[in-house]
């Protein structure tokens, strides 16, 4: 079982905070190259289909230091999106027909311009998703009104909760996180989130607390609904079961716990071509805190920029992005295993 | 061969077909069908398999079904309870045979 260090890999100057070292490790594993797997079902080169979702990482700063975090986020990370880059995001969005803006981090709410950004997006009538870690709502008085703010802008809240018990949740996300998460969920429920008829969407995100694949999404959702309702009187809409991808802190965990080889083999064995054809990068672009553009949040953390004409918001070229070939690597097996995995849960 | 058990051998389970393809094929078809969702859920079947793995003391099976049960959403408490069910049946089975011992004892005693 892992021990939370309370420091990012970056602050520890850990070798796996280096992108090149991660890519080297992924390459070393004696596995079928991901692109060969795609070729077996004529999916290589993997092409984008459209740009319907803007996933924007507004910064790596977070109040938590989770064991599995692919962003290597934490209180010691200072990379934060400026208002100027946010404005570039808004300008780029105007050049597309995208329906959804998905805000992530770190804890996106810690960005000092988060509320301003949401207000601008809200005025554009886009569906807004905020990936809220829950504890931020109770971390400081200034965040206590977030449920009301979310409600005002009809934001869809997607929140991580690895399990309905404190042992598993705290092992992955830190001591006391479960109790704080329950408190925050109650606050969201109080303003109407997750309740039938309110239109206020509260989804939960499950990812395994260890080196194994997620359970069947619907069956797990039924369990979560039952347990959270009976134990805490908490309601929510959908549960997304997400697979952990072998990058950053989760990669470090796999190596340190001697699970790396076994986990990678498992991902490859579970490769599902149906999931591969539905991967989220085909209709999404991911924007980094500094305005660079990527195929997904994972490629962003590996600094694998889009293979398109404009790699930065200042050179945003929607035509080139829609027609781009997606950059794939061995970590992509994480999105194609079993029922597949995306920020919206399973895809097959 | 240095040991009787090698964790890597579990991955070679499918290779039993090499020596007898037809029966091997039939076994794996049957095995696959047994674990499909049916009147029992796949999760319930996984917990039964985990308990039986302990009862038959199969190291390969314990490895496989610990992981399988986790991937079916079971937690450590549920998994340990399943093993206790196996343990209870095993000890109960030992003890219930003592009735035969008692019968025989009585038959041989004055």
Short mmCIF file of C-alpha atoms in Angstrom, two decimals:
data_model
loop_
_atom_site.label_atom_id
_atom_site.label_comp_id
_atom_site.label_asym_id
_atom_site.label_seq_id
_atom_site.Cartn_x
_atom_site.Cartn_y
_atom_site.Cartn_z
CA UNK A 1 0.00 0.00 0.00
CA UNK A 2 1.22 3.47 -0.87
CA UNK A 3 2.27 6.18 1.53
CA UNK A 4 1.28 9.74 0.75
CA UNK A 5 4.32 12.00 0.69
CA UNK A 6 2.47 15.37 0.63
CA UNK A 7 4.97 16.56 -2.00
CA UNK A 8 4.72 16.45 -5.76
CA UNK A 9 7.28 14.42 -7.71
CA UNK A 10 8.42 17.75 -9.09
CA UNK A 11 9.14 19.16 -5.61
CA UNK A 12 10.92 15.94 -4.68
CA UNK A 13 13.01 16.29 -7.86
CA UNK A 14 12.01 12.68 -8.54
CA UNK A 15 13.31 11.29 -11.83
CA UNK A 16 9.74 10.46 -12.89
CA UNK A 17 8.82 14.14 -12.74
CA UNK A 18 10.81 14.32 -15.98
CA UNK A 19 8.68 13.67 -19.06
CA UNK A 20 11.58 12.09 -20.97
CA UNK A 21 12.18 9.56 -18.20
CA UNK A 22 8.49 8.58 -18.21
CA UNK A 23 8.46 8.13 -21.97
CA UNK A 24 11.67 6.11 -21.80
CA UNK A 25 10.16 3.81 -19.18
CA UNK A 26 6.99 3.34 -21.20
CA UNK A 27 9.10 2.50 -24.23
CA UNK A 28 11.21 -0.01 -22.35
CA UNK A 29 8.32 -2.26 -21.43
CA UNK A 30 8.36 -5.29 -23.70
CA UNK A 31 4.89 -4.71 -25.10
CA UNK A 32 3.20 -4.53 -28.49
CA UNK A 33 3.43 -0.89 -29.62
CA UNK A 34 0.05 0.80 -29.25
CA UNK A 35 0.06 1.89 -32.87
CA UNK A 36 0.43 -1.77 -33.97
CA UNK A 37 -2.67 -2.65 -31.94
CA UNK A 38 -4.54 0.19 -33.63
CA UNK A 39 -3.33 -1.03 -37.03
CA UNK A 40 -4.86 -4.47 -36.40
CA UNK A 41 -8.30 -2.87 -36.70
CA UNK A 42 -7.38 -0.18 -39.23
CA UNK A 43 -7.45 2.57 -36.62
CA UNK A 44 -3.91 3.77 -37.24
CA UNK A 45 -3.27 6.59 -37.85
CA UNK A 46 -5.88 7.60 -35.29
CA UNK A 47 -7.70 10.62 -36.67
CA UNK A 48 -9.66 13.30 -34.85
CA UNK A 49 -13.37 13.45 -35.71
CA UNK A 50 -14.21 16.95 -34.49
CA UNK A 51 -13.57 19.40 -31.66
CA UNK A 52 -16.66 19.21 -29.50
CA UNK A 53 -14.99 19.44 -26.09
CA UNK A 54 -12.43 21.96 -24.85
CA UNK A 55 -10.76 20.47 -21.81
CA UNK A 56 -8.85 23.24 -20.14
CA UNK A 57 -6.30 22.66 -17.41
CA UNK A 58 -6.26 25.96 -15.54
CA UNK A 59 -3.30 25.05 -13.37
CA UNK A 60 -1.43 22.40 -11.43
CA UNK A 61 -2.03 23.92 -8.01
CA UNK A 62 -4.13 21.69 -5.76
CA UNK A 63 -4.94 21.39 -2.07
CA UNK A 64 -4.42 17.62 -2.28
CA UNK A 65 -1.50 15.37 -3.24
CA UNK A 66 -3.20 12.20 -4.46
CA UNK A 67 -1.17 9.04 -4.99
CA UNK A 68 -2.46 8.43 -8.49
CA UNK A 69 -2.43 12.00 -9.86
CA UNK A 70 -1.36 12.12 -13.51
CA UNK A 71 -0.87 15.89 -13.25
CA UNK A 72 1.56 15.64 -10.29
CA UNK A 73 -0.56 18.41 -8.81
CA UNK A 74 -0.23 19.74 -5.28
CA UNK A 75 0.11 22.84 -3.11
CA UNK A 76 3.73 23.15 -4.24
CA UNK A 77 2.86 23.48 -7.94
CA UNK A 78 2.72 27.11 -9.02
CA UNK A 79 1.84 26.71 -12.72
CA UNK A 80 -1.40 28.63 -13.13
CA UNK A 81 -3.28 29.82 -16.22
CA UNK A 82 -3.29 33.62 -16.50
CA UNK A 83 -6.35 35.69 -17.42
CA UNK A 84 -4.62 36.52 -20.69
CA UNK A 85 -4.41 32.80 -21.62
CA UNK A 86 -8.02 32.38 -20.51
CA UNK A 87 -8.96 35.14 -22.93
CA UNK A 88 -7.07 33.25 -25.65
CA UNK A 89 -9.16 30.18 -24.75
CA UNK A 90 -12.35 32.22 -25.09
CA UNK A 91 -11.23 33.59 -28.46
CA UNK A 92 -10.39 30.08 -29.67
CA UNK A 93 -13.75 28.72 -28.47
CA UNK A 94 -15.45 31.40 -30.58
CA UNK A 95 -13.78 29.92 -33.66
CA UNK A 96 -15.39 26.51 -33.06
CA UNK A 97 -18.81 24.92 -32.66
CA UNK A 98 -17.78 23.12 -29.45
CA UNK A 99 -20.60 22.31 -27.05
CA UNK A 100 -18.66 21.67 -23.86
CA UNK A 101 -15.89 23.24 -21.81
CA UNK A 102 -14.39 20.90 -19.24
CA UNK A 103 -12.35 22.66 -16.55
CA UNK A 104 -9.72 20.71 -14.72
CA UNK A 105 -6.48 21.18 -12.78
CA UNK A 106 -5.11 20.79 -10.04
CA UNK A 107 -8.04 22.19 -8.18
CA UNK A 108 -9.39 24.56 -10.86
CA UNK A 109 -11.14 26.64 -8.23
CA UNK A 110 -7.75 27.70 -6.81
CA UNK A 111 -6.96 29.70 -9.93
CA UNK A 112 -7.59 33.33 -8.90
CA UNK A 113 -9.39 33.98 -12.22
CA UNK A 114 -11.51 30.82 -12.10
CA UNK A 115 -14.79 32.60 -11.36
CA UNK A 116 -14.16 35.27 -13.99
CA UNK A 117 -13.45 32.55 -16.55
CA UNK A 118 -16.62 30.62 -15.66
CA UNK A 119 -18.69 33.80 -15.98
CA UNK A 120 -17.31 34.41 -19.50
CA UNK A 121 -17.95 30.80 -20.53
CA UNK A 122 -21.39 30.84 -19.02
CA UNK A 123 -22.25 33.94 -21.09
CA UNK A 124 -21.36 31.96 -24.21
CA UNK A 125 -24.01 29.35 -23.31
CA UNK A 126 -21.56 26.45 -23.30
CA UNK A 127 -22.04 23.39 -21.15
CA UNK A 128 -19.44 23.77 -18.39
CA UNK A 129 -18.01 20.87 -16.43
CA UNK A 130 -15.81 21.48 -13.40
CA UNK A 131 -13.67 18.62 -12.13
CA UNK A 132 -13.97 19.43 -8.45
CA UNK A 133 -11.99 17.44 -5.90
CA UNK A 134 -14.74 18.16 -3.30
CA UNK A 135 -12.38 18.98 -0.39
CA UNK A 136 -11.63 22.39 -1.89
CA UNK A 137 -15.20 23.42 -0.99
CA UNK A 138 -14.43 22.99 2.71
CA UNK A 139 -10.71 23.85 2.56
CA UNK A 140 -11.15 27.55 3.25
CA UNK A 141 -14.02 29.92 3.99
CA UNK A 142 -13.54 31.65 0.62
CA UNK A 143 -14.52 28.43 -1.16
CA UNK A 144 -17.59 27.60 0.96
CA UNK A 145 -19.94 29.32 -1.49
CA UNK A 146 -18.76 27.27 -4.48
CA UNK A 147 -21.93 25.14 -4.54
CA UNK A 148 -24.00 28.34 -4.94
CA UNK A 149 -21.59 29.66 -7.59
CA UNK A 150 -21.74 26.36 -9.50
CA UNK A 151 -25.54 26.44 -9.30
CA UNK A 152 -25.74 30.02 -10.57
CA UNK A 153 -23.89 29.02 -13.73
CA UNK A 154 -25.53 25.58 -14.05
CA UNK A 155 -22.10 23.98 -13.98
CA UNK A 156 -21.95 20.20 -14.11
CA UNK A 157 -19.84 19.02 -11.20
CA UNK A 158 -17.69 15.92 -11.69
CA UNK A 159 -16.06 14.85 -8.46
CA UNK A 160 -13.59 12.14 -7.58
CA UNK A 161 -14.57 9.66 -4.92
CA UNK A 162 -12.62 6.41 -5.15
CA UNK A 163 -14.89 4.50 -2.77
CA UNK A 164 -17.70 4.84 -0.27
CA UNK A 165 -15.39 4.10 2.67
CA UNK A 166 -12.72 6.25 4.27
CA UNK A 167 -9.98 3.60 4.21
CA UNK A 168 -9.79 3.30 0.43
CA UNK A 169 -10.45 6.98 -0.23
CA UNK A 170 -7.86 8.27 2.24
CA UNK A 171 -5.25 5.73 1.06
CA UNK A 172 -5.42 7.27 -2.40
CA UNK A 173 -6.22 10.90 -1.67
CA UNK A 174 -4.86 11.65 1.81
CA UNK A 175 -5.91 11.45 5.46
CA UNK A 176 -9.28 12.96 6.21
CA UNK A 177 -10.22 13.40 2.54
CA UNK A 178 -13.20 11.06 2.78
CA UNK A 179 -14.87 12.92 5.66
CA UNK A 180 -14.31 16.28 3.96
CA UNK A 181 -15.63 14.89 0.66
CA UNK A 182 -18.81 13.70 2.38
CA UNK A 183 -19.28 17.14 3.93
CA UNK A 184 -18.82 18.79 0.52
CA UNK A 185 -21.22 16.36 -1.17
CA UNK A 186 -23.85 17.24 1.42
CA UNK A 187 -23.32 20.94 0.70
CA UNK A 188 -23.79 20.27 -3.03
CA UNK A 189 -26.94 18.23 -2.33
CA UNK A 190 -28.27 21.03 -0.15
CA UNK A 191 -28.35 23.48 -3.05
CA UNK A 192 -29.97 20.86 -5.29
CA UNK A 193 -27.03 19.11 -6.94
CA UNK A 194 -27.68 15.44 -7.78
CA UNK A 195 -31.38 15.81 -6.96
CA UNK A 196 -34.08 14.81 -9.40
CA UNK A 197 -35.86 17.68 -11.13
CA UNK A 198 -33.26 20.34 -10.35
CA UNK A 199 -31.25 19.92 -13.56
CA UNK A 200 -28.12 20.32 -11.43
CA UNK A 201 -25.76 17.51 -12.36
CA UNK A 202 -23.43 15.94 -9.81
CA UNK A 203 -21.41 13.03 -11.20
CA UNK A 204 -18.87 11.01 -9.29
CA UNK A 205 -15.63 9.66 -10.67
CA UNK A 206 -14.23 6.35 -9.48
CA UNK A 207 -10.74 5.18 -10.20
CA UNK A 208 -9.13 2.09 -8.68
CA UNK A 209 -7.09 2.53 -5.49
CA UNK A 210 -4.31 0.28 -6.74
CA UNK A 211 -2.94 -1.68 -9.67
CA UNK A 212 -6.17 -3.13 -11.01
CA UNK A 213 -8.80 -2.26 -13.58
CA UNK A 214 -12.11 -0.60 -12.67
CA UNK A 215 -15.24 -2.70 -12.14
CA UNK A 216 -18.28 -2.59 -14.38
CA UNK A 217 -19.49 1.04 -14.28
CA UNK A 218 -23.23 0.41 -13.90
CA UNK A 219 -22.86 -2.22 -11.23
CA UNK A 220 -20.49 0.01 -9.26
CA UNK A 221 -22.84 2.97 -9.71
CA UNK A 222 -25.67 0.95 -8.15
CA UNK A 223 -23.41 0.13 -5.18
CA UNK A 224 -22.30 3.74 -4.72
CA UNK A 225 -25.88 5.01 -4.92
CA UNK A 226 -27.09 2.52 -2.34
CA UNK A 227 -24.20 2.97 0.09
CA UNK A 228 -24.00 6.78 -0.10
CA UNK A 229 -27.76 7.09 0.34
CA UNK A 230 -28.11 4.70 3.27
CA UNK A 231 -24.93 5.69 5.10
CA UNK A 232 -24.83 9.44 4.45
CA UNK A 233 -28.14 10.40 2.76
CA UNK A 234 -26.16 11.59 -0.29
CA UNK A 235 -27.48 11.48 -3.86
CA UNK A 236 -25.73 11.93 -7.18
CA UNK A 237 -26.41 11.41 -10.89
CA UNK A 238 -23.91 9.16 -12.63
CA UNK A 239 -20.74 7.35 -11.66
CA UNK A 240 -17.85 7.30 -14.12
CA UNK A 241 -15.40 4.42 -13.76
CA UNK A 242 -11.99 5.57 -14.98
CA UNK A 243 -8.83 3.54 -15.54
CA UNK A 244 -5.57 4.87 -14.08
CA UNK A 245 -3.06 5.69 -16.81
CA UNK A 246 0.59 4.78 -16.30
CA UNK A 247 2.04 8.26 -16.16
CA UNK A 248 3.40 10.61 -13.50
CA UNK A 249 2.55 9.69 -9.88
CA UNK A 250 0.58 6.59 -10.82
CA UNK A 251 3.55 5.40 -12.88
CA UNK A 252 5.81 6.07 -9.91
CA UNK A 253 3.43 4.04 -7.72
CA UNK A 254 3.43 1.15 -10.21
CA UNK A 255 7.22 1.05 -10.34
CA UNK A 256 7.72 1.43 -6.57
CA UNK A 257 5.16 -1.28 -5.78
CA UNK A 258 6.59 -3.63 -8.46
CA UNK A 259 3.26 -3.64 -10.26
CA UNK A 260 4.41 -1.88 -13.43
CA UNK A 261 4.99 -4.90 -15.65
CA UNK A 262 1.87 -6.74 -14.48
CA UNK A 263 -0.33 -3.67 -14.91
CA UNK A 264 0.97 -2.89 -18.40
CA UNK A 265 0.43 -6.51 -19.47
CA UNK A 266 -3.07 -6.36 -18.09
CA UNK A 267 -3.84 -3.18 -20.07
CA UNK A 268 -2.52 -4.71 -23.28
CA UNK A 269 -4.41 -7.98 -22.78
CA UNK A 270 -7.62 -6.04 -22.13
CA UNK A 271 -7.24 -3.95 -25.33
CA UNK A 272 -10.67 -3.40 -26.85
CA UNK A 273 -10.87 -2.07 -30.42
CA UNK A 274 -14.39 -0.74 -29.82
CA UNK A 275 -13.06 1.37 -26.96
CA UNK A 276 -10.17 2.46 -29.18
CA UNK A 277 -12.52 3.76 -31.86
CA UNK A 278 -14.41 5.78 -29.21
CA UNK A 279 -11.51 7.37 -27.32
CA UNK A 280 -12.25 10.88 -26.11
CA UNK A 281 -9.27 12.51 -27.83
CA UNK A 282 -11.13 12.13 -31.12
CA UNK A 283 -13.61 14.86 -30.18
CA UNK A 284 -11.60 16.77 -27.59
CA UNK A 285 -8.68 19.13 -27.38
CA UNK A 286 -6.80 19.71 -24.19
CA UNK A 287 -5.36 23.12 -23.31
CA UNK A 288 -2.45 23.46 -20.92
CA UNK A 289 -2.07 26.20 -18.29
CA UNK A 290 0.37 27.98 -20.61
CA UNK A 291 -1.87 27.84 -23.70
CA UNK A 292 -0.34 24.89 -25.54
CA UNK A 293 -2.71 22.44 -27.19
CA UNK A 294 -2.74 18.66 -26.76
CA UNK A 295 -4.90 15.68 -27.74
CA UNK A 296 -5.79 14.92 -24.11
CA UNK A 297 -4.83 15.75 -20.54
CA UNK A 298 -2.47 12.74 -20.44
CA UNK A 299 -0.57 13.80 -23.56
CA UNK A 300 -0.45 17.23 -21.99
CA UNK A 301 1.34 15.87 -18.92
CA UNK A 302 3.79 14.04 -21.22
CA UNK A 303 4.29 17.25 -23.21
CA UNK A 304 3.17 15.54 -26.46
CA UNK A 305 1.72 18.55 -28.30
CA UNK A 306 -0.86 18.19 -31.07
CA UNK A 307 0.30 17.33 -34.56
CA UNK A 308 -1.43 20.37 -36.02
CA UNK A 309 -0.43 23.68 -37.51
CA UNK A 310 -1.10 25.77 -34.43
CA UNK A 311 0.26 24.17 -31.29
CA UNK A 312 -0.51 27.19 -29.14
CA UNK A 313 -3.74 29.14 -28.65
CA UNK A 314 -2.15 32.21 -30.22
CA UNK A 315 -1.91 30.26 -33.51
CA UNK A 316 -5.24 28.42 -33.07
CA UNK A 317 -6.23 26.74 -36.34
CA UNK A 318 -9.49 24.82 -36.03
CA UNK A 319 -9.27 23.33 -39.53
CA UNK A 320 -5.88 21.81 -38.80
CA UNK A 321 -7.06 20.52 -35.39
CA UNK A 322 -10.17 18.84 -36.77
CA UNK A 323 -8.07 17.05 -39.38
CA UNK A 324 -5.17 16.14 -37.12
CA UNK A 325 -3.68 12.74 -36.42
CA UNK A 326 -3.69 11.98 -32.72
CA UNK A 327 -0.35 11.37 -31.04
CA UNK A 328 -0.38 7.91 -29.45
CA UNK A 329 2.05 6.16 -27.14
CA UNK A 330 2.07 3.18 -24.77
CA UNK A 331 0.10 5.01 -22.05
CA UNK A 332 -2.88 5.06 -24.45
CA UNK A 333 -3.55 1.43 -23.55
CA UNK A 334 -5.13 2.86 -20.40
CA UNK A 335 -8.01 4.34 -22.38
CA UNK A 336 -8.67 1.22 -24.46
CA UNK A 337 -8.69 -1.51 -21.81
CA UNK A 338 -11.91 -3.41 -21.19
CA UNK A 339 -14.88 -1.08 -21.46
CA UNK A 340 -12.52 1.79 -22.20
CA UNK A 341 -11.96 4.94 -20.20
CA UNK A 342 -12.48 8.64 -20.66
CA UNK A 343 -13.23 11.66 -18.50
CA UNK A 344 -16.89 10.68 -19.01
CA UNK A 345 -16.34 7.08 -17.93
CA UNK A 346 -16.50 3.97 -20.09
CA UNK A 347 -16.72 4.27 -23.88
CA UNK A 348 -17.52 0.71 -25.04
CA UNK B 1 12.40 -25.93 -12.77
CA UNK B 2 13.45 -24.50 -9.43
CA UNK B 3 10.10 -24.23 -7.66
CA UNK B 4 6.77 -26.00 -7.80
CA UNK B 5 4.87 -22.70 -8.01
CA UNK B 6 5.83 -19.85 -10.34
CA UNK B 7 3.47 -16.81 -10.53
CA UNK B 8 4.29 -16.52 -14.24
CA UNK B 9 2.79 -19.97 -14.83
CA UNK B 10 -0.67 -18.52 -14.26
CA UNK B 11 -0.37 -16.65 -17.57
CA UNK B 12 0.33 -20.00 -19.26
CA UNK B 13 -2.96 -21.55 -18.15
CA UNK B 14 -4.26 -21.46 -21.73
CA UNK B 15 -1.34 -23.61 -22.79
CA UNK B 16 -2.93 -26.72 -21.27
CA UNK B 17 -4.64 -26.94 -24.68
CA UNK B 18 -1.25 -27.73 -26.26
CA UNK B 19 -1.32 -31.30 -24.95
CA UNK B 20 -5.04 -31.95 -25.48
CA UNK B 21 -6.68 -29.22 -27.61
CA UNK B 22 -10.21 -30.60 -27.77
CA UNK B 23 -10.74 -31.15 -24.07
CA UNK B 24 -8.85 -27.95 -23.27
CA UNK B 25 -11.12 -25.99 -25.59
CA UNK B 26 -14.24 -27.51 -24.03
CA UNK B 27 -12.95 -26.70 -20.56
CA UNK B 28 -12.26 -23.03 -21.34
CA UNK B 29 -15.64 -22.63 -23.07
CA UNK B 30 -17.33 -24.07 -20.01
CA UNK B 31 -15.17 -22.00 -17.64
CA UNK B 32 -16.02 -18.82 -19.51
CA UNK B 33 -19.75 -19.57 -19.46
CA UNK B 34 -19.74 -20.35 -15.74
CA UNK B 35 -18.42 -16.90 -14.89
CA UNK B 36 -20.82 -14.96 -17.09
CA UNK B 37 -23.51 -12.85 -15.44
CA UNK B 38 -26.45 -15.16 -14.79
CA UNK B 39 -28.84 -15.85 -11.91
CA UNK B 40 -25.80 -14.88 -9.84
CA UNK B 41 -23.95 -11.67 -10.60
CA UNK B 42 -20.37 -11.81 -11.90
CA UNK B 43 -19.32 -10.26 -8.58
CA UNK B 44 -21.06 -12.96 -6.51
CA UNK B 45 -19.39 -15.62 -8.64
CA UNK B 46 -16.02 -13.97 -8.16
CA UNK B 47 -16.43 -14.06 -4.37
CA UNK B 48 -17.48 -17.73 -4.50
CA UNK B 49 -14.42 -18.48 -6.65
CA UNK B 50 -12.21 -16.62 -4.17
CA UNK B 51 -13.61 -18.65 -1.27
CA UNK B 52 -13.24 -21.95 -3.15
CA UNK B 53 -9.68 -20.99 -4.14
CA UNK B 54 -8.81 -20.87 -0.46
CA UNK B 55 -10.65 -24.09 0.30
CA UNK B 56 -8.72 -25.95 -2.42
CA UNK B 57 -5.60 -23.97 -1.47
CA UNK B 58 -4.71 -23.11 -5.05
CA UNK B 59 -2.09 -20.34 -5.08
CA UNK B 60 -2.79 -19.54 -8.73
CA UNK B 61 -6.52 -19.25 -8.08
CA UNK B 62 -6.02 -17.06 -4.99
CA UNK B 63 -3.86 -14.68 -7.06
CA UNK B 64 -6.33 -14.61 -9.92
CA UNK B 65 -9.51 -14.22 -7.89
CA UNK B 66 -8.13 -11.64 -5.46
CA UNK B 67 -7.49 -9.42 -8.47
CA UNK B 68 -10.74 -10.40 -10.13
CA UNK B 69 -12.78 -9.61 -7.00
CA UNK B 70 -11.09 -6.18 -6.76
CA UNK B 71 -11.93 -5.54 -10.40
CA UNK B 72 -15.52 -6.51 -9.65
CA UNK B 73 -15.68 -3.77 -7.00
CA UNK B 74 -15.34 -5.95 -3.88
CA UNK B 75 -13.55 -4.52 -0.89
CA UNK B 76 -11.24 -6.22 1.57
CA UNK B 77 -14.00 -6.78 4.13
CA UNK B 78 -16.23 -8.62 1.65
CA UNK B 79 -13.29 -10.68 0.41
CA UNK B 80 -12.22 -11.72 3.89
CA UNK B 81 -15.82 -12.64 4.77
CA UNK B 82 -15.89 -14.89 1.71
CA UNK B 83 -12.71 -16.62 2.91
CA UNK B 84 -14.30 -17.06 6.35
CA UNK B 85 -17.23 -18.81 4.66
CA UNK B 86 -14.74 -21.25 3.11
CA UNK B 87 -12.96 -21.64 6.44
CA UNK B 88 -16.25 -22.25 8.28
CA UNK B 89 -17.27 -24.94 5.82
CA UNK B 90 -13.85 -26.57 5.99
CA UNK B 91 -13.77 -26.62 9.77
CA UNK B 92 -17.44 -27.57 9.92
CA UNK B 93 -16.77 -30.39 7.54
CA UNK B 94 -13.94 -31.62 9.78
CA UNK B 95 -16.05 -31.37 12.89
CA UNK B 96 -19.22 -32.89 11.48
CA UNK B 97 -17.17 -36.00 10.67
CA UNK B 98 -16.53 -36.31 14.37
CA UNK B 99 -20.10 -37.56 14.64
CA UNK B 100 -18.89 -40.64 12.77
CA UNK B 101 -15.99 -40.89 15.21
CA UNK B 102 -18.44 -40.63 18.10
CA UNK B 103 -20.72 -43.26 16.54
CA UNK B 104 -17.79 -45.65 16.06
CA UNK B 105 -16.49 -44.88 19.55
CA UNK B 106 -19.85 -45.71 21.05
CA UNK B 107 -20.18 -48.85 18.98
CA UNK B 108 -16.82 -50.12 20.21
CA UNK B 109 -17.33 -49.11 23.79
CA UNK B 110 -19.13 -50.98 26.55
#
